[in-house]
Short mmCIF file of C-alpha atoms and ligand atoms in Angstrom, two decimals:
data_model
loop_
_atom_site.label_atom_id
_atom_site.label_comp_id
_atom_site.label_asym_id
_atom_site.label_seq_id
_atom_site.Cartn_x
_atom_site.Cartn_y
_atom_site.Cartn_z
CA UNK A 1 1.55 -2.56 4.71
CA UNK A 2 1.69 -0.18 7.44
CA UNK A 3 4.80 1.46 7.03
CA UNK A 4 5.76 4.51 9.66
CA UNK A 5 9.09 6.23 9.47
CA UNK A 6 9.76 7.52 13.15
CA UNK A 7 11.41 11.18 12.96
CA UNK A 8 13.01 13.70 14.89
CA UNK A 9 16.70 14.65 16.86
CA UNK A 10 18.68 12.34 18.85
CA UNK A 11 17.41 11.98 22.29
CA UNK A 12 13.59 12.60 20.85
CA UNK A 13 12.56 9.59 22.12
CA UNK A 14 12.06 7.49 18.89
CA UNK A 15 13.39 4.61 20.69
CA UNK A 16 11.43 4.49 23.61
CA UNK A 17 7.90 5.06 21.49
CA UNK A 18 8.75 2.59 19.06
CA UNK A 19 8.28 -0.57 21.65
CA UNK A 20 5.11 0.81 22.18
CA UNK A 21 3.93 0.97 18.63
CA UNK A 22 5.47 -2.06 17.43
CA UNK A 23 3.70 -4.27 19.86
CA UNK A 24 -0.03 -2.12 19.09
CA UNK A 25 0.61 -2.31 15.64
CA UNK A 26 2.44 -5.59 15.06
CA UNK A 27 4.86 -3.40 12.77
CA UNK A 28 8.47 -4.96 12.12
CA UNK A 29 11.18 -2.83 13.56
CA UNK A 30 14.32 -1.29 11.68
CA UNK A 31 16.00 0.79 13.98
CA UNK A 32 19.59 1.25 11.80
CA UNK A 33 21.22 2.85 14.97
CA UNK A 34 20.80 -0.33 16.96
CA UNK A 35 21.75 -2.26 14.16
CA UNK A 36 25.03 -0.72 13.91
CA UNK A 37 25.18 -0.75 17.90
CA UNK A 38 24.76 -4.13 16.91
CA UNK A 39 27.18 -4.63 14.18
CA UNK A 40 29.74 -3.06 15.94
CA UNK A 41 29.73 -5.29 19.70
CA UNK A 42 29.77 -8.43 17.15
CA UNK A 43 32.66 -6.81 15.84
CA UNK A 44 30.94 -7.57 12.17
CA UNK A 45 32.83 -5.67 9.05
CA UNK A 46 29.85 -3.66 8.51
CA UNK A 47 30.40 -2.72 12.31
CA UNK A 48 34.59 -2.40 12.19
CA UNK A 49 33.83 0.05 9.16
CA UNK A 50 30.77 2.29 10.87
CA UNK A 51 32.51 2.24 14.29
CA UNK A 52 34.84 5.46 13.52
CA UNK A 53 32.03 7.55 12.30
CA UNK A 54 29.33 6.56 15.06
CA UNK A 55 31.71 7.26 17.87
CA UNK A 56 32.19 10.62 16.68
CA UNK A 57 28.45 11.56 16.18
CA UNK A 58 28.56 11.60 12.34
CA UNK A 59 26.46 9.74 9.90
CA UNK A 60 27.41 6.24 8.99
CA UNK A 61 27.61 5.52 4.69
CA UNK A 62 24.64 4.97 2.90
CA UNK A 63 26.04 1.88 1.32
CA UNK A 64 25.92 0.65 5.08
CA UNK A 65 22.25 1.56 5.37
CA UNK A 66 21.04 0.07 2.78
CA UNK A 67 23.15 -3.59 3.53
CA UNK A 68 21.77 -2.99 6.95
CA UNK A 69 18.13 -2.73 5.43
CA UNK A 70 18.01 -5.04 2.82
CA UNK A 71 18.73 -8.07 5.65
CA UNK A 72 16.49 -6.86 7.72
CA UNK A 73 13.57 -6.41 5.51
CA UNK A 74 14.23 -9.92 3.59
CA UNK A 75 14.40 -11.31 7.62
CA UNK A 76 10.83 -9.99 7.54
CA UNK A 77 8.84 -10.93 4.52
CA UNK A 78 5.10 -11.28 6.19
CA UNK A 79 5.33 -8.68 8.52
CA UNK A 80 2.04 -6.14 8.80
CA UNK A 81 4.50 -3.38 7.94
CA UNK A 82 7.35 -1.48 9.12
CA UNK A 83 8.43 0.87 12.03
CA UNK A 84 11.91 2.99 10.80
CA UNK A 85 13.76 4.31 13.39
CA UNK A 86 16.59 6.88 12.64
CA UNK A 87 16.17 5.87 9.15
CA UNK A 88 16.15 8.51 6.57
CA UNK A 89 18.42 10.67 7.87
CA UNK A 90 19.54 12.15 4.80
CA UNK A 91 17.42 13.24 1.86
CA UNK A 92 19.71 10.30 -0.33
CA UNK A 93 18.15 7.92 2.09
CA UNK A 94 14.83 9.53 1.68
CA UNK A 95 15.30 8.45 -2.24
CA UNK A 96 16.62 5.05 -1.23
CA UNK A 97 13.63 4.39 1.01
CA UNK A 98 11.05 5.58 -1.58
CA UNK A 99 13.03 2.86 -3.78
CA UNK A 100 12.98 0.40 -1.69
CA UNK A 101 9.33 0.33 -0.36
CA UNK A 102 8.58 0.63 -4.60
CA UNK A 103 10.66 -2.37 -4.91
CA UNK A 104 7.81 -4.38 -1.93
CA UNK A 105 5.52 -2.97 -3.46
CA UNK A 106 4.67 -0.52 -0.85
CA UNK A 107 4.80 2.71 0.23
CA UNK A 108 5.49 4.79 3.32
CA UNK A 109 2.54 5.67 5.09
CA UNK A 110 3.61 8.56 6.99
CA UNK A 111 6.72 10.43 9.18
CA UNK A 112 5.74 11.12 12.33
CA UNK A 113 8.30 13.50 13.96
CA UNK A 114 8.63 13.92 17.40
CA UNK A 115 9.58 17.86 18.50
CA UNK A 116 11.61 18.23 21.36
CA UNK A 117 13.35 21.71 22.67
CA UNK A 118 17.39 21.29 22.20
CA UNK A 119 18.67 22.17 25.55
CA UNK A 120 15.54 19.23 26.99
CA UNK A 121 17.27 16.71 24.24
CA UNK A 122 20.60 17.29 25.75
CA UNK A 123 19.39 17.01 28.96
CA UNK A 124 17.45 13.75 28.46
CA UNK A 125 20.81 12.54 26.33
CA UNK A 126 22.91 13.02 29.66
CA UNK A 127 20.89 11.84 31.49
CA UNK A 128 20.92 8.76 29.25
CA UNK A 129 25.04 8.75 28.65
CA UNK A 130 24.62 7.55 32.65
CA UNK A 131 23.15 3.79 31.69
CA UNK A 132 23.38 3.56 28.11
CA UNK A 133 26.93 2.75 27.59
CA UNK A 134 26.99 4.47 24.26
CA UNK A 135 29.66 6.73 23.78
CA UNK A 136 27.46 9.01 21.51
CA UNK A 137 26.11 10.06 25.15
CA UNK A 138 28.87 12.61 26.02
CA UNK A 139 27.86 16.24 25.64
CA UNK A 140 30.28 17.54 22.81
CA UNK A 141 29.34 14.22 20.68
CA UNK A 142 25.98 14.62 21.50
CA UNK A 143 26.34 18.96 20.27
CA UNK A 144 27.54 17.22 17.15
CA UNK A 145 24.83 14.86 16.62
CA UNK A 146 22.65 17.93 16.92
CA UNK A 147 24.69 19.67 13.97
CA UNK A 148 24.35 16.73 11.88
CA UNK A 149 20.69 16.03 12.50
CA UNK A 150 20.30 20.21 11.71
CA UNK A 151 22.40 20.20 8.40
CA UNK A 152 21.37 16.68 6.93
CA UNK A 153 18.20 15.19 8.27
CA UNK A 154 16.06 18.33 8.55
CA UNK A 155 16.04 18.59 5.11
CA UNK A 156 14.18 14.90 5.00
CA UNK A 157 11.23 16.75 7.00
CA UNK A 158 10.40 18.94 3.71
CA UNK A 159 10.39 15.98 1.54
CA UNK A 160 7.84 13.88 2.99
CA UNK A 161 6.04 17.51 3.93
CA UNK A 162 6.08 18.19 0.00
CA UNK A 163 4.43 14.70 -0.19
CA UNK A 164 1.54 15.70 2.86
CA UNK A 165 3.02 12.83 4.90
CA UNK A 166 4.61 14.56 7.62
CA UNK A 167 3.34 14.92 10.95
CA UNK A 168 5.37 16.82 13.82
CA UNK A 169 4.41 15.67 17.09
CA UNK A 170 4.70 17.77 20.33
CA UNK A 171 7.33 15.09 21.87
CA UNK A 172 7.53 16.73 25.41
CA UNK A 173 5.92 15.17 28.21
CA UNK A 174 4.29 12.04 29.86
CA UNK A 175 5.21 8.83 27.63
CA UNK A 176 1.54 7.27 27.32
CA UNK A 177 0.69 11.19 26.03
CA UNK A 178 3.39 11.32 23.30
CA UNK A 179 2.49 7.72 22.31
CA UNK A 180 -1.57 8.79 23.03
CA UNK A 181 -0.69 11.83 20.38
CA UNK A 182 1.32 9.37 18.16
CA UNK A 183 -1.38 6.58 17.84
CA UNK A 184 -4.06 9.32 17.10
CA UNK A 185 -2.02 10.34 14.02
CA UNK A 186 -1.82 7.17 12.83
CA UNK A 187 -5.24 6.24 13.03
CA UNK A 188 -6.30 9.26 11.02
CA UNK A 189 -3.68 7.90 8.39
CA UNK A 190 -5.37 5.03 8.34
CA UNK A 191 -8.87 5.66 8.10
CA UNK A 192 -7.95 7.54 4.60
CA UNK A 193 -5.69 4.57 3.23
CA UNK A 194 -7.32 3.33 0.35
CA UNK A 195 -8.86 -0.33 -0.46
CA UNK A 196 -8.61 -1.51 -3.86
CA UNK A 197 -10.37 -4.95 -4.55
CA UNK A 198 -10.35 -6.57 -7.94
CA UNK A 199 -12.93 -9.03 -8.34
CA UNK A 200 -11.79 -11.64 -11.36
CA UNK A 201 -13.55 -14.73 -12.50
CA UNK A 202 -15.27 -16.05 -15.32
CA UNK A 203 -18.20 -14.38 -17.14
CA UNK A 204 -21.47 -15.72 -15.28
CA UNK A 205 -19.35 -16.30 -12.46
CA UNK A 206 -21.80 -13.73 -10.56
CA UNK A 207 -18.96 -11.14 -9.98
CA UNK A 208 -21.58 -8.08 -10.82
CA UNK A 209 -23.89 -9.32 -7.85
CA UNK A 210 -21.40 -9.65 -5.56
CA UNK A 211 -19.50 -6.99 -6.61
CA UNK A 212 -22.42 -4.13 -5.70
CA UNK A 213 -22.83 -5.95 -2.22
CA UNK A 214 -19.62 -5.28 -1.34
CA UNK A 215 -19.11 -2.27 -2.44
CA UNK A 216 -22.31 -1.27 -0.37
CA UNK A 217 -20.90 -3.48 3.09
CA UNK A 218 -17.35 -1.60 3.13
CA UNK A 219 -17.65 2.10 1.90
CA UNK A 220 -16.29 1.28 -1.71
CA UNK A 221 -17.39 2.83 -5.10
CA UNK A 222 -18.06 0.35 -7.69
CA UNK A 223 -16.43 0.57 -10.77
CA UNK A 224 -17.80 -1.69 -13.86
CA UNK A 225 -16.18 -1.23 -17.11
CA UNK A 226 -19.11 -3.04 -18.34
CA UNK A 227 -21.38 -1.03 -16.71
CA UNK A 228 -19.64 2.36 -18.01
CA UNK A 229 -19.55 0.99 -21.19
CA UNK A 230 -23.08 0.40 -21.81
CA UNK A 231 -24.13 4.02 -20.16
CA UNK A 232 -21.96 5.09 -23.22
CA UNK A 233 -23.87 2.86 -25.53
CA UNK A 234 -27.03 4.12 -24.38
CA UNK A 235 -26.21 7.46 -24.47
CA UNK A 236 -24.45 6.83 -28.20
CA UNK A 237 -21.54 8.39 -27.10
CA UNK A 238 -18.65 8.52 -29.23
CA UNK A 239 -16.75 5.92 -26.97
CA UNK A 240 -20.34 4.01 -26.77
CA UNK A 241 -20.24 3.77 -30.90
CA UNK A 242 -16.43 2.24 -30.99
CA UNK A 243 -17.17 -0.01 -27.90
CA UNK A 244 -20.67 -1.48 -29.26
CA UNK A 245 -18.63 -3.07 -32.46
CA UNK A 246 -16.53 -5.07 -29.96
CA UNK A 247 -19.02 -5.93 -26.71
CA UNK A 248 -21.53 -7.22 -29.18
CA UNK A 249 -19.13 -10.02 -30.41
CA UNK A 250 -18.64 -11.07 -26.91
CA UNK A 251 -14.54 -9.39 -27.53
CA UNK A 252 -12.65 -6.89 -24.91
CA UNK A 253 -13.28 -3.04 -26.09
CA UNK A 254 -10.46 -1.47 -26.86
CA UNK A 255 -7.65 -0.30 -23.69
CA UNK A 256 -7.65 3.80 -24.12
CA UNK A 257 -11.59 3.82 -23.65
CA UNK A 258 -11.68 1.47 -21.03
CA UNK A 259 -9.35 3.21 -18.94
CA UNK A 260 -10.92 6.83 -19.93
CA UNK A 261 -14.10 5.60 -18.20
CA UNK A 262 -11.96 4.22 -15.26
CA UNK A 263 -10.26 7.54 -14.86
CA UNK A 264 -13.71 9.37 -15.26
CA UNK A 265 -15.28 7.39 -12.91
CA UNK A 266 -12.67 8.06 -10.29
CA UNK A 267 -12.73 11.48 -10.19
CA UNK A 268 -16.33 11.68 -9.50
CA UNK A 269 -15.32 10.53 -6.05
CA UNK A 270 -13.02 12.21 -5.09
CA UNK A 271 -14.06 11.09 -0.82
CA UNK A 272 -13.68 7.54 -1.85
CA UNK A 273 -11.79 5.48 0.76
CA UNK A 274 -11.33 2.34 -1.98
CA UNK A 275 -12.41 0.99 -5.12
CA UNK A 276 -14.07 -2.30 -6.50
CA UNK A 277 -12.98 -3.05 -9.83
CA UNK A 278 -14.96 -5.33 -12.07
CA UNK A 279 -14.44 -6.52 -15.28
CA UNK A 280 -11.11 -4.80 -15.27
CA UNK A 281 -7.98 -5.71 -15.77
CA UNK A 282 -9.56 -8.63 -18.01
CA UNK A 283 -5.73 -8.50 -19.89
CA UNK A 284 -2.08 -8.41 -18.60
CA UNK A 285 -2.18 -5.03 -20.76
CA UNK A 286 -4.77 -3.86 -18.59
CA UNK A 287 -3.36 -5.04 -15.36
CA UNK A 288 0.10 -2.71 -16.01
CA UNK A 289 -2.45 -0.21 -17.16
CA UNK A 290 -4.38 -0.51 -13.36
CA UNK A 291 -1.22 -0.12 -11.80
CA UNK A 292 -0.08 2.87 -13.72
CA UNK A 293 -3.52 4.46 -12.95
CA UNK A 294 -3.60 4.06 -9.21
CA UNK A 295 0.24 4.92 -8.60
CA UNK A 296 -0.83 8.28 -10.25
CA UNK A 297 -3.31 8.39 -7.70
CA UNK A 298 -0.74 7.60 -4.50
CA UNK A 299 -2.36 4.47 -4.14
CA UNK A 300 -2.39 0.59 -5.47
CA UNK A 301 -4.59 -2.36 -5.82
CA UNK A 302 -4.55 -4.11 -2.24
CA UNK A 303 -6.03 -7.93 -3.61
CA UNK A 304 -7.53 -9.28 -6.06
CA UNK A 305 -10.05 -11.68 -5.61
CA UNK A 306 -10.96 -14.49 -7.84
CA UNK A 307 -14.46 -16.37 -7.32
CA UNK A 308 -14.11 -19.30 -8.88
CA UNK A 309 -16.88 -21.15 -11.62
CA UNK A 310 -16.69 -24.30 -13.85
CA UNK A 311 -17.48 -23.36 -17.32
CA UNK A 312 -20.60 -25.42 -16.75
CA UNK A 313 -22.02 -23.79 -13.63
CA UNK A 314 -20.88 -20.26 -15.97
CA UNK A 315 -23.03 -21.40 -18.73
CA UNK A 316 -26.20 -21.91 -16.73
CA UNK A 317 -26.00 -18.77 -15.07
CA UNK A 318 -25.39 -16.71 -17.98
CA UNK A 319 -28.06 -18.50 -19.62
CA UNK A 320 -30.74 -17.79 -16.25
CA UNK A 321 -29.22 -13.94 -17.15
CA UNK A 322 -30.69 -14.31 -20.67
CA UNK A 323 -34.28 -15.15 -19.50
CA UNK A 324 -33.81 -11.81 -17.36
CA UNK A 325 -34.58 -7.84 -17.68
CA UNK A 326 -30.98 -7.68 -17.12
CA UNK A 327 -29.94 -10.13 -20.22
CA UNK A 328 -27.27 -8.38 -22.02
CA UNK A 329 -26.95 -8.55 -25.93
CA UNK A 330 -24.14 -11.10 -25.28
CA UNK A 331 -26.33 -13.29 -23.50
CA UNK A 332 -28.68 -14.36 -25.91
CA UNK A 333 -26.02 -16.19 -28.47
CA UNK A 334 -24.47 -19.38 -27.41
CA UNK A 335 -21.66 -18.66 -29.92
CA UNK A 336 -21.05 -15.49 -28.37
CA UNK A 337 -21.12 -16.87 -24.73
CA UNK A 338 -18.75 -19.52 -25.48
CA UNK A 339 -16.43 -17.30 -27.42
CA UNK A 340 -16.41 -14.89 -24.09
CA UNK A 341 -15.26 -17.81 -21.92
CA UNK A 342 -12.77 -19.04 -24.38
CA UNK A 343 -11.20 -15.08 -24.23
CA UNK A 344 -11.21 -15.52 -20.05
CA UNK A 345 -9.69 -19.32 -20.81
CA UNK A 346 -7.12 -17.42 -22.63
CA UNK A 347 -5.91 -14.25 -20.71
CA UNK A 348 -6.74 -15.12 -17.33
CA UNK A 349 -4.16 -16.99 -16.09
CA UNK A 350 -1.52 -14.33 -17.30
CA UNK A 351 -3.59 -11.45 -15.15
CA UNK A 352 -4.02 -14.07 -12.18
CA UNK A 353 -0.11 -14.54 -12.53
CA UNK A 354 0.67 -10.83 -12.50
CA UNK A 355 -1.20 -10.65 -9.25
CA UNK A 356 0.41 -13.73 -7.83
CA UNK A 357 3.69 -12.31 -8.73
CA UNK A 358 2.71 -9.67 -6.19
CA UNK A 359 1.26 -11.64 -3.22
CA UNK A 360 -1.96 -10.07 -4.19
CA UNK A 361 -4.19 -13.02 -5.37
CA UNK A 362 -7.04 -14.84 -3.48
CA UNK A 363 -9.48 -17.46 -4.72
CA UNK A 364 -13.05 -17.67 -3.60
CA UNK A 365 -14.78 -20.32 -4.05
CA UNK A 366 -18.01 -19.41 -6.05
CA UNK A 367 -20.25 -22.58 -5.65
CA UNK A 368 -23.64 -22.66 -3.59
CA UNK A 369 -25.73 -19.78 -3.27
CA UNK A 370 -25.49 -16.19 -3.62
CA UNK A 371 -25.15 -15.29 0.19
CA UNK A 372 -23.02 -18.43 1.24
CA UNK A 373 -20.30 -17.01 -2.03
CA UNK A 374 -20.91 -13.17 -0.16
CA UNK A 375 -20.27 -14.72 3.05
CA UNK A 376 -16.85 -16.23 1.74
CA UNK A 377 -15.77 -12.52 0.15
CA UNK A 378 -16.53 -10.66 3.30
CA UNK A 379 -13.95 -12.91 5.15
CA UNK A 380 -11.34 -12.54 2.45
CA UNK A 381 -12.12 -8.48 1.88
CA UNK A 382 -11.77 -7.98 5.48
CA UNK A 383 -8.03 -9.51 6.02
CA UNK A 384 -6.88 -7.30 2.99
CA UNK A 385 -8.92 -4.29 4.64
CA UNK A 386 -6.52 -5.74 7.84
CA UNK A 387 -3.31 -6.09 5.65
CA UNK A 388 -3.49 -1.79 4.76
CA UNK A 389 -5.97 -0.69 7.87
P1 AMP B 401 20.60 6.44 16.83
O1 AMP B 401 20.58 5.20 17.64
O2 AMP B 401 19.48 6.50 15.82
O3 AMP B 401 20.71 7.71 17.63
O4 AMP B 401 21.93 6.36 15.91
C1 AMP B 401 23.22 6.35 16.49
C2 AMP B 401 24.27 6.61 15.41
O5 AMP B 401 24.20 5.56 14.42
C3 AMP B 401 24.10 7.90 14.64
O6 AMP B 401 24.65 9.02 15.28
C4 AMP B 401 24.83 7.57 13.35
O7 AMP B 401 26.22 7.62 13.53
C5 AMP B 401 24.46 6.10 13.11
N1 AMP B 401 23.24 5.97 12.29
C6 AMP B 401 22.03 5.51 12.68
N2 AMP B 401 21.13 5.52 11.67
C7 AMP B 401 21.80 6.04 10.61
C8 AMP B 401 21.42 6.33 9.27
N3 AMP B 401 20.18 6.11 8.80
N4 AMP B 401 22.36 6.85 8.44
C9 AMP B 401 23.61 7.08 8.87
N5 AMP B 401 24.01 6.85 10.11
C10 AMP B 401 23.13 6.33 10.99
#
């Protein structure tokens, strides 16, 4: 999700920009003042109770905010992400909004903060008072707007700053060149947000083939734990020793080495824009475990795809593998192959579940040839590249 939190004093011009980059950016749009405005003219309780404050120029309660965003947001579950506006003005809110994008599983993308001179915002706010009917608009409300915005949402500024998402915008001028300076921030955001992919299925459900092809068509590293493993193996590693006793019997190696690799592997890119996982999570362990990892990392997995295979189309192929320079040592036993789809059988539908749970689970179908089962990925990588891009 595309999530933007639009910053700076009253009479910036948050309002005024934020048509604008709703409509380019299909965001959804929480603007809490006009939601109280709102409130207040359908004489609501949330209004009756906010209406002292607001008329004054002071800040409404956060218990009010967050009733205010929590119908909004459920109004809005498949929305491409989410424009704030005047929302958080205090570093509580900052906390509440860091909570509640956590709880979407999302995250704010950045705060763009539009700079204006004081005696030009209380100019433009005037100026304003003259149509707007609010009666926020008079000039020793509008000094004490100021004050509050100075004492308790400045402070917001340093947290997201801490956090490198920050952006201060020159907000003086033509409104296509604010909005021209706004739109160029946010691209730049979004050419570094990260693409995770999962691909899941079946062993022999060709998820290695397609896997490397993808990685190679969108600017992805590829990460196989089964790859990483057997580099250990071959270089009779410490990790390679412990992991041999369990790959040979067709079984899952053991979580800590796994995810040592993962972490390894990760760090030797450090210019990545996006990962391909394969072969991990194979266990609801491991899926938690994925999570963990890439919150560390200010990121998350954006979709896992599944390519599906009946057992018997996943028996011949791992059995064509076999006849192949590329046959691994848990090819060549039918015991052993059957033994590895009988472990999928068993933990996949608890890792497909934990992605489900999300809204982050896709199935491919993996029937026909190589390129047509490519073709069908590329569609399905592309709208989650859309969903975070
Ligand atoms: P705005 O339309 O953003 O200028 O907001 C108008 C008024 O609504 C403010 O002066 C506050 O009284 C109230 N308000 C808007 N957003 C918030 C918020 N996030 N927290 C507290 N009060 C708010």
């Amino acid at each position: 999700m595309l999530n933007i939190a639009l910053f700076g004093p009253p009479g910036a011009g948050k309002g005024t920009q934020s048509i604008a980059l709703i409509k380019k950016y299909n965001l959804t749009y929480i603007a809490t003042g006009d939601i109280l405005r709102q409130e207040i003219a359908e004489g609501t309780l949330l209004g009756m109770e906010a209406k002292e404050i607001i008329d004054k120029g002071g800040l409404a309660t956060d218990e009010t905010i967050v009733q205010i965003l929590e119908n909004r947001i459920l109004a809005n579950p498949d929305s491409n992400g989410i424009l704030f506006d005047g929302f958080p003005r205090t570093v509580v809110q900052a906390y509440i909004l860091e909570g509640l994008l956590l709880k979407l599983n999302t995250s704010l993308m950045c705060m763009l903060s539009l700079e204006v001179p004081e005696e030009e915002l209380i100019e433009r706010m005037l100026e304003r008072g003259k149509t707007s009917g609010r009666v926020d608009d008079k000039e020793d409300v509008i000094r004490f707007r100021l004050q509050e915005y100075k004492n308790k949402t400045l402070p917001v500024a340093a947290f997201y700053n801490e956090k490198k998402k920050f952006f201060p915008i020159n907000g003086v001028g033509k409104l296509d060149d604010v909005l021209k300076r706004l739109t160029k921030v946010i691209e730049k955001n979004l050419e570094n947000v990260w693409v995770n992919i999962v691909l899941y299925g079946s062993p022999g459900a060709g998820k290695g083939t397609q896997a490397k092809k993808l990685a190679d068509k969108y600017n992805l590293v590829y990460i196989s734990t089964g790859e990483l493993l057997r580099k250990e193996i071959e270089n009779e590693t410490e990790m390679g020793k412990i992991a041999k006793t369990f790959m040979e019997k067709g079984d899952i190696v053991p979580d800590e080495i796994a995810i040592r690799l993962i972490e390894g592997k990760i760090k030797m890119h450090p210019a990545a824009k996006g990962f391909i996982f394969k072969g991990y999570p194979s266990s609801i362990v491991q899926a938690y475990i994925l999570d963990g990892l890439l919150q560390r990392l200010g990121t998350s997995v954006t979709g896992m795809l599944e390519i599906t295979s009946t057992t018997l189309q996943s028996i011949k192929r791992l059995s064509a593998r076999a006849k192949t320079q590329s046959a691994r040592v848990y090819d060549l036993d039918p015991e052993i192959i059957i033994h590895r789809l009988e472990v999928y059988e068993k933990k996949s539908p608890k890792v497909a579940e934990y992605f489900q749970k999300q809204n982050k689970f896709s199935s491919v179908n993996g029937e026909g040839s190589s390129e047509e089962v490519f073709q069908r990925l590329c569609l399905s990588v592309e709208s989650l590249m859309k969903k975070v891009r």
